[in-house]
Rosetta silent file (secondary structure, phi, psi, omega in degrees, C-alpha in Angstrom):
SEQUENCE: XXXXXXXXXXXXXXXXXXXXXXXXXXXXXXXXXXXXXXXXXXXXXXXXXXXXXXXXXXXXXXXXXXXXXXXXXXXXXXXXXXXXXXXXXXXXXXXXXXXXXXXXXXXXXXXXXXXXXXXXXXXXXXXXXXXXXXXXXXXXXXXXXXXXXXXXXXXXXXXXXXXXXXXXXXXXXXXXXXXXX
SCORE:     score description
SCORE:     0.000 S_00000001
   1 L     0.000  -36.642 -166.547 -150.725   20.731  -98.663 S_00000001
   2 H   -82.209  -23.696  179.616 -153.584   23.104  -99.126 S_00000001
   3 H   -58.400  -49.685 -168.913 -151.342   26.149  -97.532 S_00000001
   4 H   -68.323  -33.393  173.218 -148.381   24.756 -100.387 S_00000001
   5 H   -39.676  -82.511 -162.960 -151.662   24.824 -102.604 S_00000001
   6 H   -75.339  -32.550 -176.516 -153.427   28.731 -102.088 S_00000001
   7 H   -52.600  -57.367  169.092 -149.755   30.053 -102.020 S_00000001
   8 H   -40.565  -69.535 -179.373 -149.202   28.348 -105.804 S_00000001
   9 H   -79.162  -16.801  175.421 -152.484   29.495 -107.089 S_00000001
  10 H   -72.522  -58.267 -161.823 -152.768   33.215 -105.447 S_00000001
  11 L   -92.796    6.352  168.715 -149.348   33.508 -107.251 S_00000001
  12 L  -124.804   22.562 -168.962 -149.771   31.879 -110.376 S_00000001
  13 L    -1.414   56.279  179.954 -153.432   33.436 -111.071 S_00000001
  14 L    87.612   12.290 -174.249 -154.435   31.013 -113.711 S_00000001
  15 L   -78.268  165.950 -145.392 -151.684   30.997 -115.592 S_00000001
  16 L   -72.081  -37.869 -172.492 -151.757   28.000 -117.876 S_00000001
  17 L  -132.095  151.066  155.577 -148.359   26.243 -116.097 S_00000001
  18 L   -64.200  141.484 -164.635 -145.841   26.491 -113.581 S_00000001
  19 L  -134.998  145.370 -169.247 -142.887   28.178 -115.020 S_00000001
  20 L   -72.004  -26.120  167.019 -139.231   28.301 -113.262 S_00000001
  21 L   -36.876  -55.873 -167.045 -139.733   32.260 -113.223 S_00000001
  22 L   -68.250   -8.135 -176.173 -142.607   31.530 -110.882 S_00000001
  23 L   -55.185  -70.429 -133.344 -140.351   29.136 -107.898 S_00000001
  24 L   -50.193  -28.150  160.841 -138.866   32.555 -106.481 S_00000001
  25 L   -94.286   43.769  158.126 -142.760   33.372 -104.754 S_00000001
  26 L  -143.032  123.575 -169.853 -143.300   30.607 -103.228 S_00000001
  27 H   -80.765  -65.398 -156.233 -141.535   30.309  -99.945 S_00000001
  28 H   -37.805  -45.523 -162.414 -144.125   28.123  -98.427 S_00000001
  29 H   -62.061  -42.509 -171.614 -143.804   25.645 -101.489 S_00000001
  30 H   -64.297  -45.470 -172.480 -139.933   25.583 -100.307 S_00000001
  31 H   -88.717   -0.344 -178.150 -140.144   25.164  -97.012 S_00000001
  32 H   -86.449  -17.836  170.064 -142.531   21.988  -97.359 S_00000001
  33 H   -93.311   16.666 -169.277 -139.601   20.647  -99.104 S_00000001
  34 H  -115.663  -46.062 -161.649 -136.964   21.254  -97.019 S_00000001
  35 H   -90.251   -4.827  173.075 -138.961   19.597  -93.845 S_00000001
  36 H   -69.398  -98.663 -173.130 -140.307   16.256  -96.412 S_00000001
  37 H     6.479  -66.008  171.951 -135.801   16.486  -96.807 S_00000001
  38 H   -34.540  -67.383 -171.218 -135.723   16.445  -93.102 S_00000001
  39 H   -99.031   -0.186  179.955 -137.689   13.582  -92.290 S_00000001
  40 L  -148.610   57.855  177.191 -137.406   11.577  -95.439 S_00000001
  41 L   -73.550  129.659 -168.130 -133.964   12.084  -96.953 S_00000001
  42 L   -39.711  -11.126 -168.644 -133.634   10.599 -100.174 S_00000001
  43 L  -146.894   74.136 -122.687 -130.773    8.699  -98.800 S_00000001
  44 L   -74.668  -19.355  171.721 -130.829    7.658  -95.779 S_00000001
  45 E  -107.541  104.341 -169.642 -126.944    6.972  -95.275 S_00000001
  46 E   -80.033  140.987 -177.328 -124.361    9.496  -96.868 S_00000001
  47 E   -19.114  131.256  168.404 -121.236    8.219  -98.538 S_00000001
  48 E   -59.277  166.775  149.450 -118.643    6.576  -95.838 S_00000001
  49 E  -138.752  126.875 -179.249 -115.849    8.440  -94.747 S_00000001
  50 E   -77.009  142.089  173.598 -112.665    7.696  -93.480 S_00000001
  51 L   -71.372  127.264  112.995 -111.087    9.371  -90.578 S_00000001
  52 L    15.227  -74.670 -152.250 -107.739   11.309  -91.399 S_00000001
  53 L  -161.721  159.010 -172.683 -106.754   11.171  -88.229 S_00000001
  54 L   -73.474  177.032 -168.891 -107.781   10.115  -84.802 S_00000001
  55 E  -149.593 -155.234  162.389 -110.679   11.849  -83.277 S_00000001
  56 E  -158.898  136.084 -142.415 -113.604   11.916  -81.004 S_00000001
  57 E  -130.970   81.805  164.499 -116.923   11.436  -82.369 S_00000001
  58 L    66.983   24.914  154.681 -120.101   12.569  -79.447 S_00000001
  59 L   100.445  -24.176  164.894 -117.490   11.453  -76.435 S_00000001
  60 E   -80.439  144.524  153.327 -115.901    7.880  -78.858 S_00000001
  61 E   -68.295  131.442 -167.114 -112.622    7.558  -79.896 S_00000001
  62 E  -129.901  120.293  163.482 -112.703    7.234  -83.416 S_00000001
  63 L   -58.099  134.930 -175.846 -109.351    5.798  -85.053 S_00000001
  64 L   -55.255  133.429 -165.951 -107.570    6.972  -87.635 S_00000001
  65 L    93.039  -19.715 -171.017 -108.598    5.034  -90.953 S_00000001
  66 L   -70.341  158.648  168.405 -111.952    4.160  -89.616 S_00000001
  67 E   -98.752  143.116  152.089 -114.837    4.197  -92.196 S_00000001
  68 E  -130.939  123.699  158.947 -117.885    6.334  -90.671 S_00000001
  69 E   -64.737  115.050  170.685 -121.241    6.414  -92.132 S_00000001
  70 E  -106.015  128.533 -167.937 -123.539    9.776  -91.371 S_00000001
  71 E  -107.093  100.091 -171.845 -127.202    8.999  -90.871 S_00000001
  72 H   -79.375  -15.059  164.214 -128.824   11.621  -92.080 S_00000001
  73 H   -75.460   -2.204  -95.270 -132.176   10.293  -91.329 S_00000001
  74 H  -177.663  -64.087  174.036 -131.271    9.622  -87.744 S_00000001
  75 H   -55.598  -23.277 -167.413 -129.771   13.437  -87.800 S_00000001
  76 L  -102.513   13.374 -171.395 -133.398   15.225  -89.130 S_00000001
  77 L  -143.337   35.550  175.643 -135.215   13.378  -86.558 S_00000001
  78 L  -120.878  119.938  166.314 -133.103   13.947  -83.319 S_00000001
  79 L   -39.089  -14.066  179.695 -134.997   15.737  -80.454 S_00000001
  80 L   -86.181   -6.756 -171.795 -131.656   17.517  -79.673 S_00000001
  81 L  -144.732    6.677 -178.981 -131.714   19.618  -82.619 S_00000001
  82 L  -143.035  113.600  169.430 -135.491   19.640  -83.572 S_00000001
  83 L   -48.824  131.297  160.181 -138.820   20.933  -80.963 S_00000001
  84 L    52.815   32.428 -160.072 -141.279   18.165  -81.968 S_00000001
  85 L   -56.465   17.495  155.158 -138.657   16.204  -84.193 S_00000001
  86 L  -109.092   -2.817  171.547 -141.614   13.624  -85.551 S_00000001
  87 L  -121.737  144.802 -145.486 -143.636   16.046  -86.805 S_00000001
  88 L   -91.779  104.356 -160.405 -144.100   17.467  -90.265 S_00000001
  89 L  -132.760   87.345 -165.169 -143.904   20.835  -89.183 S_00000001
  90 L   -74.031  -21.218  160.376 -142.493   22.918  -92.444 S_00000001
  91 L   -42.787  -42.631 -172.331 -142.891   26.437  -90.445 S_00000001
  92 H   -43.875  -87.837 -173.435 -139.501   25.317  -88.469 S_00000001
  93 H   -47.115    6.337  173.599 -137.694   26.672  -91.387 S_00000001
  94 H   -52.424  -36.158 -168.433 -139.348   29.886  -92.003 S_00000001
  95 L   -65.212 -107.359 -136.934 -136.076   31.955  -89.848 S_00000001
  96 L   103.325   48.259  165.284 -134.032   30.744  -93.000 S_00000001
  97 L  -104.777  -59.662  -92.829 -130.924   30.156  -90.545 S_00000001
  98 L  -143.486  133.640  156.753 -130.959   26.138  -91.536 S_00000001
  99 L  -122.489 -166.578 -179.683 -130.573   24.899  -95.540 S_00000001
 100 L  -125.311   24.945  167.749 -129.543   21.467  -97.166 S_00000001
 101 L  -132.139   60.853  138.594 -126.507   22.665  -98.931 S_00000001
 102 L    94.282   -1.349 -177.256 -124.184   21.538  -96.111 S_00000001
 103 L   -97.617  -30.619  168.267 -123.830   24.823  -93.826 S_00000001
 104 L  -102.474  108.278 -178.888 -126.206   23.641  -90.982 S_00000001
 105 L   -77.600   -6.429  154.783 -124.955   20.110  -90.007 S_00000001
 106 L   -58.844  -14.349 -173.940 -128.080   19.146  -88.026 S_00000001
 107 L  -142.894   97.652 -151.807 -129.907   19.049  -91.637 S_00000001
 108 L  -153.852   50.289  176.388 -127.215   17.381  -94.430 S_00000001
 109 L   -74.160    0.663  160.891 -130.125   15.352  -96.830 S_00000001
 110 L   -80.809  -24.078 -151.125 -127.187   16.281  -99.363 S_00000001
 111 L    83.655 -175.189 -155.397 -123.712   15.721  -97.565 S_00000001
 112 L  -146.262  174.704  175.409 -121.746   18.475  -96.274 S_00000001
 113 L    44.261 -141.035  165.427 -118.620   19.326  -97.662 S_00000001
 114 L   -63.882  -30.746  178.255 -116.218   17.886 -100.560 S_00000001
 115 L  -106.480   44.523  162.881 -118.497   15.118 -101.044 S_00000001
 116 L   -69.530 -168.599 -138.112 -121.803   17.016 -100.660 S_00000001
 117 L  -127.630  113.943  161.309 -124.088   15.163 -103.670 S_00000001
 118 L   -79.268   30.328  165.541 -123.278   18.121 -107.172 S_00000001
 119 L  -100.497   16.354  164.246 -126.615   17.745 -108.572 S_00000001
 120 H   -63.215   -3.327  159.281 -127.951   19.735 -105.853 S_00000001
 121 H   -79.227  -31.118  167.510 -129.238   22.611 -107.451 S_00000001
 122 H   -55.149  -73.508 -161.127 -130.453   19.923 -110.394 S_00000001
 123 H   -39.237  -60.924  177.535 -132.043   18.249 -107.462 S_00000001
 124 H   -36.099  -69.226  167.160 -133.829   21.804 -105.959 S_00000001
 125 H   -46.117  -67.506 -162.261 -135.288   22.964 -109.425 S_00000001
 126 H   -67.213  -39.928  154.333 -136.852   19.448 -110.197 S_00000001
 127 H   -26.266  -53.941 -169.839 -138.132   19.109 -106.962 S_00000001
 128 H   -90.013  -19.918 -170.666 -139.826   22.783 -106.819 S_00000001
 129 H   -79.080  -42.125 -174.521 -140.830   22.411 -110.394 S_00000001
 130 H   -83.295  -34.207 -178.682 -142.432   18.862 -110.017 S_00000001
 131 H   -68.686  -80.062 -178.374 -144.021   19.733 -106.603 S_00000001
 132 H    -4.009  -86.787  166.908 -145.368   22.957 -108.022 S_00000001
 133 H   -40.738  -13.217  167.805 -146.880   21.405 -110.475 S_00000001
 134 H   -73.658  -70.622  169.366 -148.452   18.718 -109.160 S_00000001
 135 H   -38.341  -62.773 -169.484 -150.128   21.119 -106.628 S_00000001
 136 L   -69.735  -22.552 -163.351 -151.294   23.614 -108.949 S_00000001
 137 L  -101.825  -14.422  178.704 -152.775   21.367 -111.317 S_00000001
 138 E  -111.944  126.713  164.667 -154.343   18.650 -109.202 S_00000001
 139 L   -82.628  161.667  164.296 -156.351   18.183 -105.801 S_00000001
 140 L  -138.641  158.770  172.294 -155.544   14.967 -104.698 S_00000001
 141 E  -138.130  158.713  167.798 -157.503   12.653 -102.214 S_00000001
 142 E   -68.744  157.696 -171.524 -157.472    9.440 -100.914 S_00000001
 143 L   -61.554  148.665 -169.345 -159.073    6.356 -102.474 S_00000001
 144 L   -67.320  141.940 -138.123 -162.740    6.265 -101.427 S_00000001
 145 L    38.948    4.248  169.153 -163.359    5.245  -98.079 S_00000001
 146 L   -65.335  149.374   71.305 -159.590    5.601  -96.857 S_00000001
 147 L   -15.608  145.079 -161.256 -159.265    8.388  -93.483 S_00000001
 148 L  -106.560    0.178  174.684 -155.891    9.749  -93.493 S_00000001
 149 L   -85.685  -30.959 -179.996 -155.577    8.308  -89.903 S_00000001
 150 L   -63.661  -18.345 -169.443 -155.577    4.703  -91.745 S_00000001
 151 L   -78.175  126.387  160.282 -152.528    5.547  -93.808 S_00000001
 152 L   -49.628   70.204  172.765 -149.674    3.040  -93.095 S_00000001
 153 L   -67.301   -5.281  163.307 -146.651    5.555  -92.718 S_00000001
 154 L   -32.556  119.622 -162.335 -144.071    2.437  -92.162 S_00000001
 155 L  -134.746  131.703 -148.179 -141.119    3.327  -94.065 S_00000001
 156 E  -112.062  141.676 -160.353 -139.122    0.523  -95.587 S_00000001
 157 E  -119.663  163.054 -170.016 -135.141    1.301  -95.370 S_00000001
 158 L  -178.155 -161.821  170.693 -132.762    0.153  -98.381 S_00000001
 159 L   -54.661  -17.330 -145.127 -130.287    2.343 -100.326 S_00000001
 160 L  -139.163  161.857  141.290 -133.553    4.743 -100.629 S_00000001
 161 E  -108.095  132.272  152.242 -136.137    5.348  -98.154 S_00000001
 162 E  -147.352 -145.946  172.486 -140.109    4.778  -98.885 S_00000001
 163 L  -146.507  161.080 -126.189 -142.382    3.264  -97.745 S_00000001
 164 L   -72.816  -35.377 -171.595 -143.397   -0.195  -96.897 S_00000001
 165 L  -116.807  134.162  157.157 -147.126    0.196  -98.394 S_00000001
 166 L   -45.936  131.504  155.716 -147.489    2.917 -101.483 S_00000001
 167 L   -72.484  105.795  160.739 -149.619    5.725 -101.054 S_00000001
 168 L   -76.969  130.793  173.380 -152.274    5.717 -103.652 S_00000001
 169 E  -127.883  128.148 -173.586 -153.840    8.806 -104.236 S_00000001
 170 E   -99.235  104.805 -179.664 -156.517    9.960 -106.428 S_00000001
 171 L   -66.409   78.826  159.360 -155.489   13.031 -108.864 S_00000001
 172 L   -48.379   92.354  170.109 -158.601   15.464 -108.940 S_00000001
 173 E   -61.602  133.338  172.336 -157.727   17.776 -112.052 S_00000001
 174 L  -120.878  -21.476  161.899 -158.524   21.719 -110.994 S_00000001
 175 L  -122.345  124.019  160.503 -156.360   24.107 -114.070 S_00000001
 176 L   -56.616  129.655 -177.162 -156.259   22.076 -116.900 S_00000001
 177 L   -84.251  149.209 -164.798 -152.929   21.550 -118.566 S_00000001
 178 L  -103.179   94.524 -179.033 -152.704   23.505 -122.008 S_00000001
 179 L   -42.811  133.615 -171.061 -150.985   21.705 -124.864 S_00000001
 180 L   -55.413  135.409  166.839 -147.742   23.748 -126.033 S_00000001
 181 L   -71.821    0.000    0.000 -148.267   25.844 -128.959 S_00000001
């Protein structure tokens, strides 16, 4: 967070807000979302699909007509396609070979294809807009006497993923937001 942080404020030098002009410098800010995407896709099961035709699926026969569900949480956290796949390690994506809109199928927090999810560019902006902003305008810490070793990362599965206890966090203002003129 503080790297997603110094990036934000070296590159917004005080200005009173985050502005969408300002996403395009901040890589770093990008790539922290792409690996949260990874390991915590909003969704953890993408839209069934029916088979066409028969197939082979990873060495099964897969029937024609079959419904199959792709688990894209299951996919951003398999050791076969990620060095250290449990850890929130947002550097992996620095090469810019891997994105989320559906061209690298090891990483598909979107869908792939005809049914990839069309707000994903909506989705992208509010995301970098809302992170952004959050960052530049706040520090945040844990509740007093919490250790960040204490936090309950159990993540409770449903249509959604989050997790099983809320993270409370305490919002330290550091640029004060500036009422619109």
């Amino acid at each position: 967070m503080q790297r997603a942080q110094a990036e934000l404020r070296d590159s917004l030098q005080g200005k009173p807000m985050v502005t969408d002009d300002d996403l395009t410098n901040l890589s770093y800010l990008k790539l922290v979302i792409r690996e949260t995407l990874r390991l915590y896709p909003a969704v953890p099961l993408l839209l069934p699909r029916e088979c066409r035709e028969t197939c082979k699926v990873m060495g099964y026969d897969v029937p024609k007509g079959t419904t199959v569900f792709v688990n894209a949480w299951a996919m951003g956290r398999d050791p076969k396609n990620w060095v250290d796949a449990g850890a929130f390690k947002p550097e992996r994506f620095e090469s810019g070979t891997v994105d989320f809109k559906g061209s690298s199928f090891e990483f598909i927090p979107f869908g792939a294809g005809r049914r990839m999810c069309p707000g994903i560019t909506f989705a992208q902006a509010n995301m970098e807009l809302v992170l952004a902003s959050l960052l530049y305008h706040f520090d945040w810490e844990l509740p007093l006497g919490a250790a960040p070793s204490e936090l309950d990362m159990t993540e409770e599965m449903g249509l959604t993923i989050r997790m099983k206890k809320g993270l409370h966090l305490r919002p330290v203002i550091r640029v004060p937001l500036q009422a619109a003129p």
